[in-house]
PDB file of N, CA and C in Angstrom:
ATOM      1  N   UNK C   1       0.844  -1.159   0.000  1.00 63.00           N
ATOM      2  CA  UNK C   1       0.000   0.000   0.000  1.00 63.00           C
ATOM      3  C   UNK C   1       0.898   1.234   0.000  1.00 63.00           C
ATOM      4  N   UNK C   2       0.959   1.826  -0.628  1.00 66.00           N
ATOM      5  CA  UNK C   2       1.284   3.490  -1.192  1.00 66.00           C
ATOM      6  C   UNK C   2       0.588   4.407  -0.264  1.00 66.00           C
ATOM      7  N   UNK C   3       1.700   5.595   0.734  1.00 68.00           N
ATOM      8  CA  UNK C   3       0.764   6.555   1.231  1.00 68.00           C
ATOM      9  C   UNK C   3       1.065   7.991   0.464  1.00 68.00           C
ATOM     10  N   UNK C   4       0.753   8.679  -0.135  1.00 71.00           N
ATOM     11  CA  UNK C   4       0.643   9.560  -0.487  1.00 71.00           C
ATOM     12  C   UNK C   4       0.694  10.706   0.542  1.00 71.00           C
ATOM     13  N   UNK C   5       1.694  11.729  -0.127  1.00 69.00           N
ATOM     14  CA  UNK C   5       1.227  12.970   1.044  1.00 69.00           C
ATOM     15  C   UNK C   5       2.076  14.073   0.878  1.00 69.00           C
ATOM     16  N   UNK C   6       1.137  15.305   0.722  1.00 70.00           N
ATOM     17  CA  UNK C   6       0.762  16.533   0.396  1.00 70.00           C
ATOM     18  C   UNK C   6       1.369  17.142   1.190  1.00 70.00           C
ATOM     19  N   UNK C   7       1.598  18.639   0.932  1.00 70.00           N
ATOM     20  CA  UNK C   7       1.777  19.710   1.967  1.00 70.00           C
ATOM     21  C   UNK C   7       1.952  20.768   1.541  1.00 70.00           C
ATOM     22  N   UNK C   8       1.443  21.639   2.180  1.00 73.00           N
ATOM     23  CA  UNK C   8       1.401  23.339   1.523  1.00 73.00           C
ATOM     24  C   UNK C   8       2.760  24.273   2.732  1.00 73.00           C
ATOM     25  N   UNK C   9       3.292  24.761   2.406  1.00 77.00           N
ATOM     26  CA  UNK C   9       4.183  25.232   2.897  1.00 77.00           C
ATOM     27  C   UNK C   9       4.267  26.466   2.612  1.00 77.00           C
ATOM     28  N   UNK C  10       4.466  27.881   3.623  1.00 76.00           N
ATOM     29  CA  UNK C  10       4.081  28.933   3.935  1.00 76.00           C
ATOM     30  C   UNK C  10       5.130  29.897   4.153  1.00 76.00           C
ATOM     31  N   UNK C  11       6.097  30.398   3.929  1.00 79.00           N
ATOM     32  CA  UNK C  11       6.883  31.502   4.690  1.00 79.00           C
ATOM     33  C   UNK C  11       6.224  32.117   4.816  1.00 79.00           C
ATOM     34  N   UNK C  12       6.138  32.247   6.366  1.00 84.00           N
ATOM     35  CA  UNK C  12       5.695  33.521   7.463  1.00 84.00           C
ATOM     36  C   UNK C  12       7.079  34.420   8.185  1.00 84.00           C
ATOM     37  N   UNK C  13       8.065  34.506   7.630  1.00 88.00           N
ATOM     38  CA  UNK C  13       8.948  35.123   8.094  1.00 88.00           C
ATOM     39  C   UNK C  13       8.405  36.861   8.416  1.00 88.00           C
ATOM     40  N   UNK C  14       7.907  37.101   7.187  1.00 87.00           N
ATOM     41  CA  UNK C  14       7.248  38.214   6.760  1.00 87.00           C
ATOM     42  C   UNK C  14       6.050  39.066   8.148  1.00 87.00           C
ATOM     43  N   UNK C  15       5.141  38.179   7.939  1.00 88.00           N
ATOM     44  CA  UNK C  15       4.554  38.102   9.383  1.00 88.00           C
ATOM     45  C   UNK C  15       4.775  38.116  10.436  1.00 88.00           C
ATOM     46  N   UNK C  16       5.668  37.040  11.016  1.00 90.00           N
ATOM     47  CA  UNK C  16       6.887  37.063  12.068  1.00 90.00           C
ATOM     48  C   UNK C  16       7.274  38.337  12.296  1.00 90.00           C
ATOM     49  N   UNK C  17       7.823  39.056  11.370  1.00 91.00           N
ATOM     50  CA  UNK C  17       8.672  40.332  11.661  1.00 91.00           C
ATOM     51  C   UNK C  17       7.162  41.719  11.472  1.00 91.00           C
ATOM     52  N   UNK C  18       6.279  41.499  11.197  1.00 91.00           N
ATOM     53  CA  UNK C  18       5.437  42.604  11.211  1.00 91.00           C
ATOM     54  C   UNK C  18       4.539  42.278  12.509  1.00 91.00           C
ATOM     55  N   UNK C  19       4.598  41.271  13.107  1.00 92.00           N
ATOM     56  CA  UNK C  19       4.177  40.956  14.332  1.00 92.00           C
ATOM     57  C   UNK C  19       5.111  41.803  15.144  1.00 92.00           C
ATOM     58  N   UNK C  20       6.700  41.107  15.020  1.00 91.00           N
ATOM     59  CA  UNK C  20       7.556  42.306  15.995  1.00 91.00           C
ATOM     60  C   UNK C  20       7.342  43.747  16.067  1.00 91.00           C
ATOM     61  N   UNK C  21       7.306  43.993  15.284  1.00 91.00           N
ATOM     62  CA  UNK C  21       7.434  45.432  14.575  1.00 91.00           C
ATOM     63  C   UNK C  21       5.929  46.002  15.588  1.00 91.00           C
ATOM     64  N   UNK C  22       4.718  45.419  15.073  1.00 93.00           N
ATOM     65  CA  UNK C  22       3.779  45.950  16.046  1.00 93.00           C
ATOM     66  C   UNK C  22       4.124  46.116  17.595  1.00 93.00           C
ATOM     67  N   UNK C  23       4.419  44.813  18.223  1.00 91.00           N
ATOM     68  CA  UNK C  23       4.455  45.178  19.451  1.00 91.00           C
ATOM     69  C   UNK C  23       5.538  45.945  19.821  1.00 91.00           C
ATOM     70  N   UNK C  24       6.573  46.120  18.990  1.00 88.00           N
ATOM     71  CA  UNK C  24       7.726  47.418  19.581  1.00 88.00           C
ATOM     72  C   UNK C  24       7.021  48.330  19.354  1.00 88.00           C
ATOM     73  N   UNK C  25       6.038  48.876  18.550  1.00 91.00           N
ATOM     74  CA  UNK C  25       5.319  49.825  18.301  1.00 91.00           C
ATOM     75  C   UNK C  25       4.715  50.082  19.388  1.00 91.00           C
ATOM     76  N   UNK C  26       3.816  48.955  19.602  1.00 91.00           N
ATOM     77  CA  UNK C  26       2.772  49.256  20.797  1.00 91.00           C
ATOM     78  C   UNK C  26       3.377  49.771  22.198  1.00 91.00           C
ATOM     79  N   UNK C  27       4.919  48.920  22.416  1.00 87.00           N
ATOM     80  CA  UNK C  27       5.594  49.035  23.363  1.00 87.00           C
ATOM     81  C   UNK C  27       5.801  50.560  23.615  1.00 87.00           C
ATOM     82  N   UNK C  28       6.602  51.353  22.365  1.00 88.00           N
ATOM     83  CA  UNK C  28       6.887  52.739  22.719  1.00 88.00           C
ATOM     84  C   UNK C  28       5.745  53.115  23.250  1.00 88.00           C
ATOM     85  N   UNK C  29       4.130  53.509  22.258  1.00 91.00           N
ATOM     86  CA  UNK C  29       3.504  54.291  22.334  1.00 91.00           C
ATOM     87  C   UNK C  29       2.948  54.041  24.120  1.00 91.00           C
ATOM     88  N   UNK C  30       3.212  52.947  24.827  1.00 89.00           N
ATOM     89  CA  UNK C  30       2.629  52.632  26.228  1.00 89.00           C
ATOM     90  C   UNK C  30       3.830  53.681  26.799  1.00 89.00           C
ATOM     91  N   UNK C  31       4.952  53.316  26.605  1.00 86.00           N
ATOM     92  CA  UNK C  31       6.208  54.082  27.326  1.00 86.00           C
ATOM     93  C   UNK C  31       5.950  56.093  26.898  1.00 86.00           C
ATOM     94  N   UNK C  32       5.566  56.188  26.491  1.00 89.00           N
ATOM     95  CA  UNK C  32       4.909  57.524  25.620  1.00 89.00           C
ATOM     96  C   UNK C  32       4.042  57.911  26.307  1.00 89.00           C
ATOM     97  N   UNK C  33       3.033  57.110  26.721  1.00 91.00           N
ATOM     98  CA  UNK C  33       1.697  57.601  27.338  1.00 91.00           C
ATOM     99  C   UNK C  33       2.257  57.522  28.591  1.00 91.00           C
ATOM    100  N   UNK C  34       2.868  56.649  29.522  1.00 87.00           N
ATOM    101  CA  UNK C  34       3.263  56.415  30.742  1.00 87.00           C
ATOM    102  C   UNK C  34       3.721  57.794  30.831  1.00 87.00           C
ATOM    103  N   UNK C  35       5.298  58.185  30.154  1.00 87.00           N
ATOM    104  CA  UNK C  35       6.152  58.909  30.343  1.00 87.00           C
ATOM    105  C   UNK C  35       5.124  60.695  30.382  1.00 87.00           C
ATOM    106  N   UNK C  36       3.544  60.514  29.708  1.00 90.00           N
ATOM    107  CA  UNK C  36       3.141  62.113  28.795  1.00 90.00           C
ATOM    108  C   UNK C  36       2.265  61.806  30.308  1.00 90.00           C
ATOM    109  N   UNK C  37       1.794  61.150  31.079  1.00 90.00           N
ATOM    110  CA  UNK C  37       0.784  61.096  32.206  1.00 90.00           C
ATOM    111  C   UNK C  37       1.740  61.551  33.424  1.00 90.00           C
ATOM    112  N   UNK C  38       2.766  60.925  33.439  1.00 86.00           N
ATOM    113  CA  UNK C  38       4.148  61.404  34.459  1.00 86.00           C
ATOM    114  C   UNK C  38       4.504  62.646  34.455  1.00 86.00           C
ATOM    115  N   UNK C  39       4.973  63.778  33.521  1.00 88.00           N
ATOM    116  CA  UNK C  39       4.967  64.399  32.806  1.00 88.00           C
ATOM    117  C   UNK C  39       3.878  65.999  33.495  1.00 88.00           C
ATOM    118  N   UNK C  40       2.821  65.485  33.372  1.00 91.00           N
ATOM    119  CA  UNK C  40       1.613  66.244  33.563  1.00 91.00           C
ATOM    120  C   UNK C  40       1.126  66.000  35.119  1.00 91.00           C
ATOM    121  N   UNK C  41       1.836  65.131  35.711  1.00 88.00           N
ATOM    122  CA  UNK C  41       1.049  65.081  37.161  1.00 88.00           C
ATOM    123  C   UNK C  41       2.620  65.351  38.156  1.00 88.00           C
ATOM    124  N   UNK C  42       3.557  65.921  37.497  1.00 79.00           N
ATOM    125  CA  UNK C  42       4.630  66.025  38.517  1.00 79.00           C
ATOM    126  C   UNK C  42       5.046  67.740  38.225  1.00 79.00           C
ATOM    127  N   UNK C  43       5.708  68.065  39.427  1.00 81.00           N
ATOM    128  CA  UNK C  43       5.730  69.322  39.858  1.00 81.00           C
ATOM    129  C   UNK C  43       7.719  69.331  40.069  1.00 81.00           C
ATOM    130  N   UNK C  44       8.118  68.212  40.170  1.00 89.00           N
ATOM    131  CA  UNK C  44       9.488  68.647  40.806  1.00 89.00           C
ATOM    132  C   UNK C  44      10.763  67.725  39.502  1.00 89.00           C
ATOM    133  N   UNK C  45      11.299  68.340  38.847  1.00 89.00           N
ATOM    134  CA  UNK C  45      11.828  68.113  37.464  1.00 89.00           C
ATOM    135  C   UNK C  45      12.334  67.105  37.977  1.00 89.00           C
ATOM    136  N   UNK C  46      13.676  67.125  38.578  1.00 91.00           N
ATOM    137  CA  UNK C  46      14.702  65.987  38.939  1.00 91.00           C
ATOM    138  C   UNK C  46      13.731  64.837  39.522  1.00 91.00           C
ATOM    139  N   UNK C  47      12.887  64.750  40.031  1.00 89.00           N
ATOM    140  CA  UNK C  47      11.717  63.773  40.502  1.00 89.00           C
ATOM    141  C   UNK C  47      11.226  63.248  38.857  1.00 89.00           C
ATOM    142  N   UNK C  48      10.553  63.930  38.036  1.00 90.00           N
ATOM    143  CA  UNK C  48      10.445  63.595  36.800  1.00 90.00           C
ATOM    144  C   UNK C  48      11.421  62.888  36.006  1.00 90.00           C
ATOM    145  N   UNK C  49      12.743  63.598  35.989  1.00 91.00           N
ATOM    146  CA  UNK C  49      13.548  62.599  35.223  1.00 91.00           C
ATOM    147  C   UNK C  49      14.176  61.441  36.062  1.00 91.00           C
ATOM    148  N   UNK C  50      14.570  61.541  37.102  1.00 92.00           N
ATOM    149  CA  UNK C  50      14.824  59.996  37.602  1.00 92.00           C
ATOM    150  C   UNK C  50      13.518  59.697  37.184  1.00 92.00           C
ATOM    151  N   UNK C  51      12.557  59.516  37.149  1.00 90.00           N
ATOM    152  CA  UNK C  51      11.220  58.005  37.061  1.00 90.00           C
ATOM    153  C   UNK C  51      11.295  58.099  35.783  1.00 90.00           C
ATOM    154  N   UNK C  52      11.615  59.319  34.796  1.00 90.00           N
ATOM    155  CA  UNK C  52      11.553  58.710  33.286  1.00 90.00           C
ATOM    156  C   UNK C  52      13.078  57.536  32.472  1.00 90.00           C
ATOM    157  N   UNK C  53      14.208  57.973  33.361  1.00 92.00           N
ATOM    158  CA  UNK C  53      15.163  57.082  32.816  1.00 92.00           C
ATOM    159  C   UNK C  53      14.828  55.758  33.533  1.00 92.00           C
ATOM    160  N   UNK C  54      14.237  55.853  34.465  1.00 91.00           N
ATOM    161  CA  UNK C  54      14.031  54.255  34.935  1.00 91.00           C
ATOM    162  C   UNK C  54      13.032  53.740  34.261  1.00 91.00           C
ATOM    163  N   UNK C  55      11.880  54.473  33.987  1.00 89.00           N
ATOM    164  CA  UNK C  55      10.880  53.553  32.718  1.00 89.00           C
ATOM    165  C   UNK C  55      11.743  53.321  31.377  1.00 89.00           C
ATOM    166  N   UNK C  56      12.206  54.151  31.246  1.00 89.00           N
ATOM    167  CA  UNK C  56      13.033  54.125  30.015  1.00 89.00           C
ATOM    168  C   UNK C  56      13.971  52.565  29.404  1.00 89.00           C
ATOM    169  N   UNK C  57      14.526  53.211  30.852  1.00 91.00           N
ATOM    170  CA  UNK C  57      15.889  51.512  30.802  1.00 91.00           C
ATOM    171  C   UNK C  57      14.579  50.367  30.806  1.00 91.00           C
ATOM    172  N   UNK C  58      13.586  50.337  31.569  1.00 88.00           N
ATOM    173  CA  UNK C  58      12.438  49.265  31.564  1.00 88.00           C
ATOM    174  C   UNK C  58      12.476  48.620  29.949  1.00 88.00           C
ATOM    175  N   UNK C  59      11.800  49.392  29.091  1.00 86.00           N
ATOM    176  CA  UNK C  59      11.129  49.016  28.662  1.00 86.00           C
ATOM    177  C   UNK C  59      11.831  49.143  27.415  1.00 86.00           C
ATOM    178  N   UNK C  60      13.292  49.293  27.334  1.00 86.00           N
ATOM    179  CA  UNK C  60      13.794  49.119  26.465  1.00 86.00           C
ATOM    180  C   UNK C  60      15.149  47.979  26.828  1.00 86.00           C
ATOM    181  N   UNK C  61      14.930  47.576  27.584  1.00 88.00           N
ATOM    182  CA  UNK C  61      15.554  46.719  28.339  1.00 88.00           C
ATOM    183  C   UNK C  61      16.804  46.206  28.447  1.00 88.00           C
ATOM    184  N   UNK C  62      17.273  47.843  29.099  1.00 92.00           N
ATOM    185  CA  UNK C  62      18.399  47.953  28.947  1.00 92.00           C
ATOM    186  C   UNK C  62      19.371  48.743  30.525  1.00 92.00           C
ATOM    187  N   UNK C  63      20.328  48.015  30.730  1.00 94.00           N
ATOM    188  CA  UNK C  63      20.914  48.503  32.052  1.00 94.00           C
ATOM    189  C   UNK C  63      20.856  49.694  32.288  1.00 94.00           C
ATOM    190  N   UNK C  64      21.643  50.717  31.626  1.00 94.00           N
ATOM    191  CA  UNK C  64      21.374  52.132  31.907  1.00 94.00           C
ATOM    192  C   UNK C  64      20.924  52.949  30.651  1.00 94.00           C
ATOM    193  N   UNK C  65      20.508  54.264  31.778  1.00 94.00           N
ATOM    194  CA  UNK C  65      19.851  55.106  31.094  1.00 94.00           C
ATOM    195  C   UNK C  65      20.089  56.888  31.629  1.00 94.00           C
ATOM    196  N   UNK C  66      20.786  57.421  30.714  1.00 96.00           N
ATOM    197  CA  UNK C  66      20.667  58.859  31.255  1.00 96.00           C
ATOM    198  C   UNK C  66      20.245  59.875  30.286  1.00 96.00           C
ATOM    199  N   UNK C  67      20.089  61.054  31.511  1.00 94.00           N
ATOM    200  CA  UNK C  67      19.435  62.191  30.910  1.00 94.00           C
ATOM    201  C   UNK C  67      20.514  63.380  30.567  1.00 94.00           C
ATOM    202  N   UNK C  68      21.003  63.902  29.595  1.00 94.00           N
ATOM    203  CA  UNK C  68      21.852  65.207  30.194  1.00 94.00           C
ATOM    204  C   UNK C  68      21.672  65.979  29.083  1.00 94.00           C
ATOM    205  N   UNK C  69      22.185  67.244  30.126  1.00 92.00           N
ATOM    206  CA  UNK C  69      21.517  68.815  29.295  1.00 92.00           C
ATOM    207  C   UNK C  69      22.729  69.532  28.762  1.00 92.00           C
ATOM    208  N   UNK C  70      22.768  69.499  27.394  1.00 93.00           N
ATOM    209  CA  UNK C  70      23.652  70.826  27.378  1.00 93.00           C
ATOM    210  C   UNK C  70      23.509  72.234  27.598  1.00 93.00           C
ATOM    211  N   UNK C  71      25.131  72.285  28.345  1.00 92.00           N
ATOM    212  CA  UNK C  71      24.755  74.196  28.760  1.00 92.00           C
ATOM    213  C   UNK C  71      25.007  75.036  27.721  1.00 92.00           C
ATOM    214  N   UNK C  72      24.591  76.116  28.420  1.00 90.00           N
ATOM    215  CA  UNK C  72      24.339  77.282  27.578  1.00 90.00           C
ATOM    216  C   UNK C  72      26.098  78.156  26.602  1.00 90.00           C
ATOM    217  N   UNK C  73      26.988  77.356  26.748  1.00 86.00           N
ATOM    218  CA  UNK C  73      28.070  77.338  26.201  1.00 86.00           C
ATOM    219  C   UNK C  73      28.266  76.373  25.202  1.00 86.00           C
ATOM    220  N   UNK C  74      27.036  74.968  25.177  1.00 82.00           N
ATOM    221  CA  UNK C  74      27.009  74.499  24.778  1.00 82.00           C
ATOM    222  C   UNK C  74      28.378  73.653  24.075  1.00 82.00           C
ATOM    223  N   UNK C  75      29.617  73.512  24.925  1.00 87.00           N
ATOM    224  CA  UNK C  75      30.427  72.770  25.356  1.00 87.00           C
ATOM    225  C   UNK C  75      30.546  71.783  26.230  1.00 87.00           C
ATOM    226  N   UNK C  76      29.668  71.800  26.610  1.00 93.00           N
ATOM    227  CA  UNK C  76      29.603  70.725  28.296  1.00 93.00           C
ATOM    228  C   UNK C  76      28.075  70.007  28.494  1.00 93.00           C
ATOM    229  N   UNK C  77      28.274  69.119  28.617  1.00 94.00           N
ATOM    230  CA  UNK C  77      27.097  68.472  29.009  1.00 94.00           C
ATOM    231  C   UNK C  77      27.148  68.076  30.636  1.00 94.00           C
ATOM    232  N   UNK C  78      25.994  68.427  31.470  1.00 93.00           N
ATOM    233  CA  UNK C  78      25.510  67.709  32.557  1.00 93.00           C
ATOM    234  C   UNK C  78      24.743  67.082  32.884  1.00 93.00           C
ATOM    235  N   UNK C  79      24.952  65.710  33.615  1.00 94.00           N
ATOM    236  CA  UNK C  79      23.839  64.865  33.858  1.00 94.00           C
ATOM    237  C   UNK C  79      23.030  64.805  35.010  1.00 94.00           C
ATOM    238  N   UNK C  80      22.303  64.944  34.295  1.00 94.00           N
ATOM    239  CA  UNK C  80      20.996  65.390  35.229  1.00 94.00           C
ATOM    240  C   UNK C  80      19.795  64.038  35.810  1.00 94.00           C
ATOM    241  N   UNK C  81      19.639  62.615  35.200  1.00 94.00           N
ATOM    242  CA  UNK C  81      19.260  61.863  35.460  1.00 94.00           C
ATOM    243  C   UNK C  81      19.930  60.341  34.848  1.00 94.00           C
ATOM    244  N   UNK C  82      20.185  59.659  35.882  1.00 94.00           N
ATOM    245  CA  UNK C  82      20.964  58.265  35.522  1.00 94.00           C
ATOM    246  C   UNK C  82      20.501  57.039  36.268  1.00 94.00           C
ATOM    247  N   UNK C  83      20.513  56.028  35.587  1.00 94.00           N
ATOM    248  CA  UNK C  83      19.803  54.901  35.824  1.00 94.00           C
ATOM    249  C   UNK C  83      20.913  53.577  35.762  1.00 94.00           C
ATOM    250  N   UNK C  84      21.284  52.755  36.373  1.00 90.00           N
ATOM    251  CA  UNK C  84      22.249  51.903  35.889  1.00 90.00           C
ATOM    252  C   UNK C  84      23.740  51.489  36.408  1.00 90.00           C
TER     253      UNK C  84
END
């Protein structure tokens, strides 16, 4: 007896990677809204940026994370929030 047998075969690589692609998407725009609600309910800056480099490093998942400003000589940078 002879079994015969078929199969349809699919690359979804394509898919695969537009699947990723969404949820890094989705990922920022949550880190976006987190960071724009934080943002609007805080009063004391340095309080603001420490909690934004720590969502930050979160959710990009990554050890550190800093914030720094250039001065007004715009030679020098200072850091103003660090995570890591």
């Amino acid at each position: 007896m002879a079994v015969q047998m078929s199969g349809l075969y699919m690359d979804i690589t394509k898919r695969k990677q537009a699947k990723e692609t969404l949820e890094v998407h989705a990922n920022q725009q949550a880190m976006v809204a987190e960071l724009s609600q934080m943002a609007l309910a805080s009063t004391d800056l340095t309080t603001l940026m420490n909690s934004c480099v720590t969502i930050v490093a979160q959710y990009l998942k990554v050890q550190s994370c800093k914030i720094l400003e250039l001065l007004p000589d715009e030679q020098k940078l200072l850091l103003r929030a660090f995570v890591g």
